[in-house]
Amino acid sequence: MAAAREIVILGAGHNALVAAFYLAQKGLKPLVLERRAMAGGAAVTEEFHPGFRCSTVAHAGGPPLPSIVRDMQLSKHGLETLESPVRLFAPSLDGRALVLMTDPIAASKQIEQFSKKDAGKYVELHKALKRTGAILSELLTLTPPVIEKPSNEDLWKLFKVGRKFRGLGKKEMMRVLRWGPMAVADFVAEFLETDLLRAAVAARGIYGAAMGPWSAGSTALLLLRAASDPYPVGNSAFPRGGMGALTSAMAAAARQAGAEIRTGAEVESILVKNGAAAGVVLRGGEEIPAKRVVSGADPQRTLLGLLDPVHLPPSFAVKLQHYRSNGTAAKLNLALDGLPAFTALRNVSDGNAALAGRIQIGPGIDYLERAFDDSKYGDFSRAPYLDISIPSILDNSLAPAGKHVMSIYMQFAPYRLRQGDWTQQRDALADTIIKTLAAYAPDLPGKILARQIITPKDLETTYGLTGGHPFHGELALDQIFTMRPQLGWARYRTPVKGLFLCGSGTHPGNGITGASGANAAREILKDLR
Amino acid sequence: MGVRSPGTAYVLLHHYMGEIDGAFRSWGFSRGGTGAISNAIGAAAREAGVEIRMQAPVARILVKNGAAQGVVLETDEEIRADAVSSSVDPNLTFLKFIESRELPDDFLEEVRRYKYRGSSGKVNLALDALPDFKCLPGPGRHLRGAISISPSTEYMERAYDQAKYGEFSHRPYIDIVIPSLTDPSVAPPGKHVMSCFVQYAPYKLSKGTWDEQREAFGSAVIETISEYAPNLKSIIVGKQVVTPLDIERQTGLTEGNIFQGELSLEQLFFLRPVAGWARYRTPIRKLYMCGSATHPGGGVMGAPGRLAALEILKDTGKGKH
Ligand SMILES: Cc1cc2nc3c(=O)[nH]c(=O)nc-3n(C[C@H](O)[C@H](O)[C@H](O)COP(=O)(O)OP(=O)(O)OC[C@H]3O[C@@H](n4cnc5c(N)ncnc54)[C@H](O)[C@@H]3O)c2cc1C
Ligand SMILES: Cc1cc2nc3c(=O)[nH]c(=O)nc-3n(C[C@H](O)[C@H](O)[C@H](O)COP(=O)(O)OP(=O)(O)OC[C@H]3O[C@@H](n4cnc5c(N)ncnc54)[C@H](O)[C@@H]3O)c2cc1C
């Protein structure tokens, strides 16, 4: 048998690629094994209809931590980020719409048409999110401390964050503490009065979560996201060539640093010898011995699926079974003959520019909450919340000339349906999404050349997300920071010596930031020292 | 909140916090109704030297140079005092009894933000006989404890869904007790009293007013219970429907919130009622808070009152150290 490798990483999602890069930099020559034919995980570009490509799963960028972009020299490896000046277009059924520009002053001019008060408050909200986001962003790159007995290093790092936190002043500090556990519907109401605008901001607190805007703790998710981008409605940055271009650049950087990446290599089990990780076995039987195994797959798949449970303390296994990771998201990708005409833009001279960012269908707080209600009882929303992008407007590499691709993120589609299964319901889901959107852009159905529907079940079977969860597990108050994926095991290590986690199911695990991967690499290197 | 709402586990623990006659986590009955508890506490207080005056509604709290000096009753009677402690909610205490110029703007802003949003009501029924439950017919011990109409978590969640959009639940969660079974003094011989605590009844309705909806609300409760105890309608001899608006009118509890403010995570512990002012003190010297709007919150448990007293004693130098 071959000599044991220093490190094997299973899964080539963006977090694993980031971890591979940092480990390779230290000369460890990690081997990355990906079950699919391509690296990238949920951040990939695929051709779903001849000539039409799009970010089939995640479509707008995290964004990756600036330190990662710098360290990996992603632009040198081909990453070009396209930023739409319009962040969000949010139409309502009464024919009015918000077109929120990146420039907060321009955005507030737009908002003025709805409310003078909100125009000012929007700028204020942006500033507030900038202030708190700056502090929370420090937490993103921190290894969660051990609560019972924090090390000196933990304390020092927390102290530094704490000092910044206190720098906010007492009033602001208390505000942040109060905000976290709040329902995001209450949070936005503290600033804004226009329902359409409230919903545009609040959606950020429920994106990818099994929560509605009235769920407690949804503000924490909004704040966590503000740590990556404080702009109230989030970003609209698209890599040229789709999300796959980002992960291709990451893969190239990792390879250059010395990592090896094998696709079409599904890990079937993780080998354990004498209580420590000893390598992996691939489907087909190939054994790859290794001193350390790092998993970029989700915690449940890794620890309950690939590991013999005898290696886990029973209480750990039971708690992990209760880790909530049933997703509520789905995707619909459309190949279009041309751009759809939105009713709300009929009097706007350069209407297409408004479509270049993200488009939100979710015109009010109650609308979003009702969409969530359906999913609580095992139905998909009849009037869903949609987050849409048409990346081909800024990026002509994705569709034939004059044609377009539309990427539609949909919520709420529960992984577990009360009636029937996703094989039976997939077309009904796609039809519902199209019907919902057609109420805002009536000519859309006539422009559809092809469609690709990705149900929560597909997210699991095709993309390897257990329960179809976009973030490898709910980002709820009881599953973040020191509790991700489990209290006592939030430091990228597992009960099996030499087995580590580096994916989204670890802190901070929120979208395509790469932070989980970078933090994990740091901890693994510490153990090697 | 619905049963699936994050943070509700806290409210559950909260209900387990008390201890009644040594039985940890029990919600007991008291002979003569909960009024008897208050009377007993009142008697103990009197014996210790407290004077209690009824029908003495406070209209204003006197403030001079940033310190409380006493109160003025609605009758204009002035009562001077070294310190004032308020057991009513922040809305009444700071927005009604005190002129806003006496308080810092930041603080007022937070007080206005403090959320009440009562969501429960009560239906009290006078009965000719005992209700007969389909699932367990006839009288028996099962009627002597709490009777809960909450057949599934989904049922409760759906009840909550309606309230989110400003409607009372048409099939509500109901917590029933029949105190006359344990305490015959509350009803004539052979008759009974049934007290039904109902969720959800949102203070702010999306359509109509509570005065218009009171009857319909009462009917929904009776209809719901009748599905489980079909004889109910035929044994009702009297009823009282208490909406959140009635709770507000009768008890002064703002928006009818039974706990003087929502028990949501952002309004608990050091954030109750207002961040930075969770230690029973207020921006006005010698003015204290001692009711359910302070930590640890609502329920007939007395903890806020005791903790507040300890802080007041500290300030007056009379506390034990
Ligand atoms: C519909 C949808 C839309 C989203 N939209 C956005 C968005 O707009 N912006 C954003 O920032 N985030 C978005 N997200 C979330 C984001 O895509 C994920 O959080 C992120 O991609 C997770 O990265 P990761 O590296 O941790 O894991 P993943 O990307 O899930 O990668 C894990 C990899 O492990 C592989 N794997 C699993 N098991 C094995 C095995 N046994 N052997 C070998 N390989 C294995 C998988 O095939 C996969 O490639 C979205 C997610 C979904 C589902
Ligand atoms: C329908 C309902 C059902 C409930 N069920 C239960 C239960 O089963 N078990 C439980 O533990 N808790 C229950 N509660 C909650 C519990 O009753 C309260 O949390 C508790 O009574 C609060 O006590 P407190 O001393 O803080 O304030 P309160 O009891 O509200 O006392 C405040 C007092 O101040 C008086 N006041 C108001 N304004 C003025 C003024 N201007 N001048 C002078 N006096 C004034 C009021 O008349 C009142 O007597 C229920 C509440 C309601 C409304």
Short mmCIF file of N, CA and C in Angstrom, two decimals, chain A residues 264-333:
data_model
loop_
_atom_site.label_atom_id
_atom_site.label_comp_id
_atom_site.label_asym_id
_atom_site.label_seq_id
_atom_site.Cartn_x
_atom_site.Cartn_y
_atom_site.Cartn_z
N GLY A 264 -14.49 13.15 -9.43
CA GLY A 264 -15.05 11.82 -9.66
C GLY A 264 -14.52 10.81 -8.65
N ALA A 265 -14.22 11.29 -7.46
CA ALA A 265 -13.66 10.43 -6.42
C ALA A 265 -14.49 10.56 -5.15
N GLU A 266 -15.47 9.70 -5.04
CA GLU A 266 -16.37 9.80 -3.89
C GLU A 266 -15.83 9.00 -2.70
N VAL A 267 -15.74 9.67 -1.59
CA VAL A 267 -15.30 8.98 -0.37
C VAL A 267 -16.49 8.20 0.18
N GLU A 268 -16.26 6.91 0.42
CA GLU A 268 -17.34 6.07 0.91
C GLU A 268 -17.25 5.93 2.43
N SER A 269 -16.02 5.90 2.92
CA SER A 269 -15.89 5.86 4.38
C SER A 269 -14.56 6.43 4.82
N ILE A 270 -14.56 6.85 6.07
CA ILE A 270 -13.34 7.38 6.66
C ILE A 270 -12.75 6.29 7.54
N LEU A 271 -11.47 6.01 7.33
CA LEU A 271 -10.82 4.94 8.09
C LEU A 271 -10.36 5.46 9.45
N VAL A 272 -10.59 4.63 10.47
CA VAL A 272 -10.12 5.01 11.80
C VAL A 272 -9.30 3.86 12.35
N LYS A 273 -8.11 4.18 12.85
CA LYS A 273 -7.28 3.15 13.49
C LYS A 273 -6.81 3.67 14.83
N ASN A 274 -6.98 2.86 15.84
CA ASN A 274 -6.58 3.24 17.20
C ASN A 274 -7.16 4.61 17.59
N GLY A 275 -8.42 4.81 17.23
CA GLY A 275 -9.09 6.04 17.64
C GLY A 275 -8.68 7.27 16.86
N ALA A 276 -7.87 7.10 15.82
CA ALA A 276 -7.46 8.28 15.04
C ALA A 276 -7.74 8.04 13.56
N ALA A 277 -7.99 9.13 12.83
CA ALA A 277 -8.25 9.02 11.40
C ALA A 277 -7.03 8.43 10.70
N ALA A 278 -7.28 7.52 9.76
CA ALA A 278 -6.15 6.85 9.13
C ALA A 278 -6.23 6.90 7.61
N GLY A 279 -7.26 7.57 7.09
CA GLY A 279 -7.37 7.66 5.64
C GLY A 279 -8.82 7.53 5.20
N VAL A 280 -9.01 7.32 3.90
CA VAL A 280 -10.37 7.19 3.37
C VAL A 280 -10.44 6.02 2.40
N VAL A 281 -11.65 5.55 2.20
CA VAL A 281 -11.88 4.52 1.19
C VAL A 281 -12.82 5.13 0.15
N LEU A 282 -12.45 5.02 -1.11
CA LEU A 282 -13.30 5.57 -2.17
C LEU A 282 -14.32 4.54 -2.61
N ARG A 283 -15.37 5.06 -3.21
CA ARG A 283 -16.32 4.14 -3.84
C ARG A 283 -15.54 3.40 -4.93
N GLY A 284 -15.71 2.09 -4.96
CA GLY A 284 -14.88 1.30 -5.88
C GLY A 284 -13.80 0.58 -5.12
N GLY A 285 -13.56 1.01 -3.86
CA GLY A 285 -12.67 0.24 -3.01
C GLY A 285 -11.27 0.79 -2.80
N GLU A 286 -10.90 1.78 -3.62
CA GLU A 286 -9.54 2.31 -3.45
C GLU A 286 -9.35 2.88 -2.04
N GLU A 287 -8.24 2.49 -1.41
CA GLU A 287 -7.96 2.99 -0.07
C GLU A 287 -6.87 4.03 -0.14
N ILE A 288 -7.08 5.15 0.52
CA ILE A 288 -6.04 6.18 0.53
C ILE A 288 -5.65 6.45 1.97
N PRO A 289 -4.52 5.91 2.39
CA PRO A 289 -4.12 6.14 3.77
C PRO A 289 -3.66 7.59 3.97
N ALA A 290 -3.97 8.14 5.12
CA ALA A 290 -3.56 9.52 5.40
C ALA A 290 -3.48 9.73 6.90
N LYS A 291 -2.60 10.63 7.30
CA LYS A 291 -2.45 10.89 8.73
C LYS A 291 -3.58 11.75 9.26
N ARG A 292 -4.10 12.56 8.37
CA ARG A 292 -5.21 13.43 8.77
C ARG A 292 -6.26 13.50 7.67
N VAL A 293 -7.50 13.53 8.10
CA VAL A 293 -8.58 13.65 7.13
C VAL A 293 -9.36 14.92 7.46
N VAL A 294 -9.59 15.72 6.44
CA VAL A 294 -10.34 16.96 6.62
C VAL A 294 -11.58 16.84 5.74
N SER A 295 -12.75 17.18 6.30
CA SER A 295 -13.95 17.07 5.48
C SER A 295 -14.58 18.42 5.19
N GLY A 296 -14.82 18.64 3.90
CA GLY A 296 -15.53 19.85 3.47
C GLY A 296 -17.00 19.57 3.25
N ALA A 297 -17.39 18.31 3.51
CA ALA A 297 -18.81 17.96 3.42
C ALA A 297 -19.47 18.36 4.74
N ASP A 298 -20.79 18.28 4.79
CA ASP A 298 -21.47 18.76 6.00
C ASP A 298 -21.24 17.82 7.18
N PRO A 299 -21.45 18.32 8.39
CA PRO A 299 -21.13 17.53 9.59
C PRO A 299 -21.89 16.21 9.67
N GLN A 300 -23.16 16.21 9.30
CA GLN A 300 -23.92 14.97 9.42
C GLN A 300 -23.43 13.92 8.43
N ARG A 301 -23.22 14.36 7.19
CA ARG A 301 -22.73 13.42 6.18
C ARG A 301 -21.37 12.86 6.61
N THR A 302 -20.52 13.75 7.09
CA THR A 302 -19.17 13.33 7.46
C THR A 302 -19.19 12.37 8.64
N LEU A 303 -19.84 12.79 9.71
CA LEU A 303 -19.69 12.06 10.97
C LEU A 303 -20.71 10.95 11.15
N LEU A 304 -21.87 11.11 10.54
CA LEU A 304 -22.88 10.05 10.68
C LEU A 304 -22.91 9.17 9.44
N GLY A 305 -22.49 9.72 8.30
CA GLY A 305 -22.58 8.97 7.05
C GLY A 305 -21.31 8.22 6.67
N LEU A 306 -20.17 8.85 6.89
CA LEU A 306 -18.92 8.26 6.39
C LEU A 306 -18.11 7.57 7.47
N LEU A 307 -18.57 7.74 8.71
CA LEU A 307 -17.79 7.21 9.82
C LEU A 307 -18.58 6.10 10.51
N ASP A 308 -17.88 5.07 10.93
CA ASP A 308 -18.56 4.04 11.72
C ASP A 308 -18.91 4.67 13.08
N PRO A 309 -20.20 4.63 13.44
CA PRO A 309 -20.62 5.34 14.66
C PRO A 309 -19.91 4.86 15.93
N VAL A 310 -19.29 3.68 15.91
CA VAL A 310 -18.62 3.24 17.14
C VAL A 310 -17.50 4.19 17.53
N HIS A 311 -17.05 5.00 16.59
CA HIS A 311 -15.95 5.90 16.89
C HIS A 311 -16.40 7.20 17.55
N LEU A 312 -17.71 7.35 17.68
CA LEU A 312 -18.21 8.61 18.27
C LEU A 312 -18.80 8.34 19.65
N PRO A 313 -18.60 9.25 20.59
CA PRO A 313 -19.30 9.12 21.86
C PRO A 313 -20.80 9.15 21.59
N PRO A 314 -21.58 8.26 22.21
CA PRO A 314 -23.00 8.17 21.88
C PRO A 314 -23.73 9.51 22.02
N SER A 315 -23.42 10.28 23.05
CA SER A 315 -24.15 11.53 23.25
C SER A 315 -23.85 12.50 22.11
N PHE A 316 -22.62 12.46 21.62
CA PHE A 316 -22.25 13.32 20.49
C PHE A 316 -23.07 12.95 19.26
N ALA A 317 -23.15 11.64 19.01
CA ALA A 317 -23.89 11.18 17.83
C ALA A 317 -25.37 11.56 17.93
N VAL A 318 -25.93 11.40 19.12
CA VAL A 318 -27.35 11.72 19.28
C VAL A 318 -27.58 13.21 19.04
N LYS A 319 -26.71 14.03 19.61
CA LYS A 319 -26.89 15.47 19.43
C LYS A 319 -26.74 15.85 17.96
N LEU A 320 -25.82 15.20 17.29
CA LEU A 320 -25.61 15.53 15.88
C LEU A 320 -26.81 15.11 15.03
N GLN A 321 -27.48 14.05 15.47
CA GLN A 321 -28.69 13.67 14.73
C GLN A 321 -29.76 14.76 14.87
N HIS A 322 -29.69 15.49 15.97
CA HIS A 322 -30.67 16.55 16.18
C HIS A 322 -30.24 17.90 15.62
N TYR A 323 -29.05 17.95 15.09
CA TYR A 323 -28.58 19.16 14.42
C TYR A 323 -29.55 19.41 13.26
N ARG A 324 -30.08 20.63 13.20
CA ARG A 324 -31.12 20.88 12.20
C ARG A 324 -30.51 21.24 10.86
N SER A 325 -30.76 20.41 9.87
CA SER A 325 -30.20 20.72 8.56
C SER A 325 -31.16 20.34 7.44
N ASN A 326 -32.43 20.52 7.70
CA ASN A 326 -33.37 20.36 6.60
C ASN A 326 -33.57 21.70 5.93
N GLY A 327 -33.23 21.75 4.67
CA GLY A 327 -33.28 23.01 3.96
C GLY A 327 -34.68 23.39 3.49
N THR A 328 -34.83 24.63 3.07
CA THR A 328 -36.11 25.10 2.56
C THR A 328 -35.91 25.85 1.25
N ALA A 329 -34.77 25.62 0.61
CA ALA A 329 -34.46 26.38 -0.60
C ALA A 329 -34.49 25.50 -1.84
N ALA A 330 -34.80 26.12 -2.97
CA ALA A 330 -34.78 25.42 -4.25
C ALA A 330 -34.27 26.41 -5.30
N LYS A 331 -33.95 25.87 -6.48
CA LYS A 331 -33.46 26.73 -7.57
C LYS A 331 -34.24 26.44 -8.85
N LEU A 332 -34.46 27.47 -9.62
CA LEU A 332 -35.00 27.28 -10.96
C LEU A 332 -34.12 28.11 -11.90
N ASN A 333 -33.51 27.46 -12.86
CA ASN A 333 -32.67 28.17 -13.82
C ASN A 333 -33.36 28.17 -15.18
#
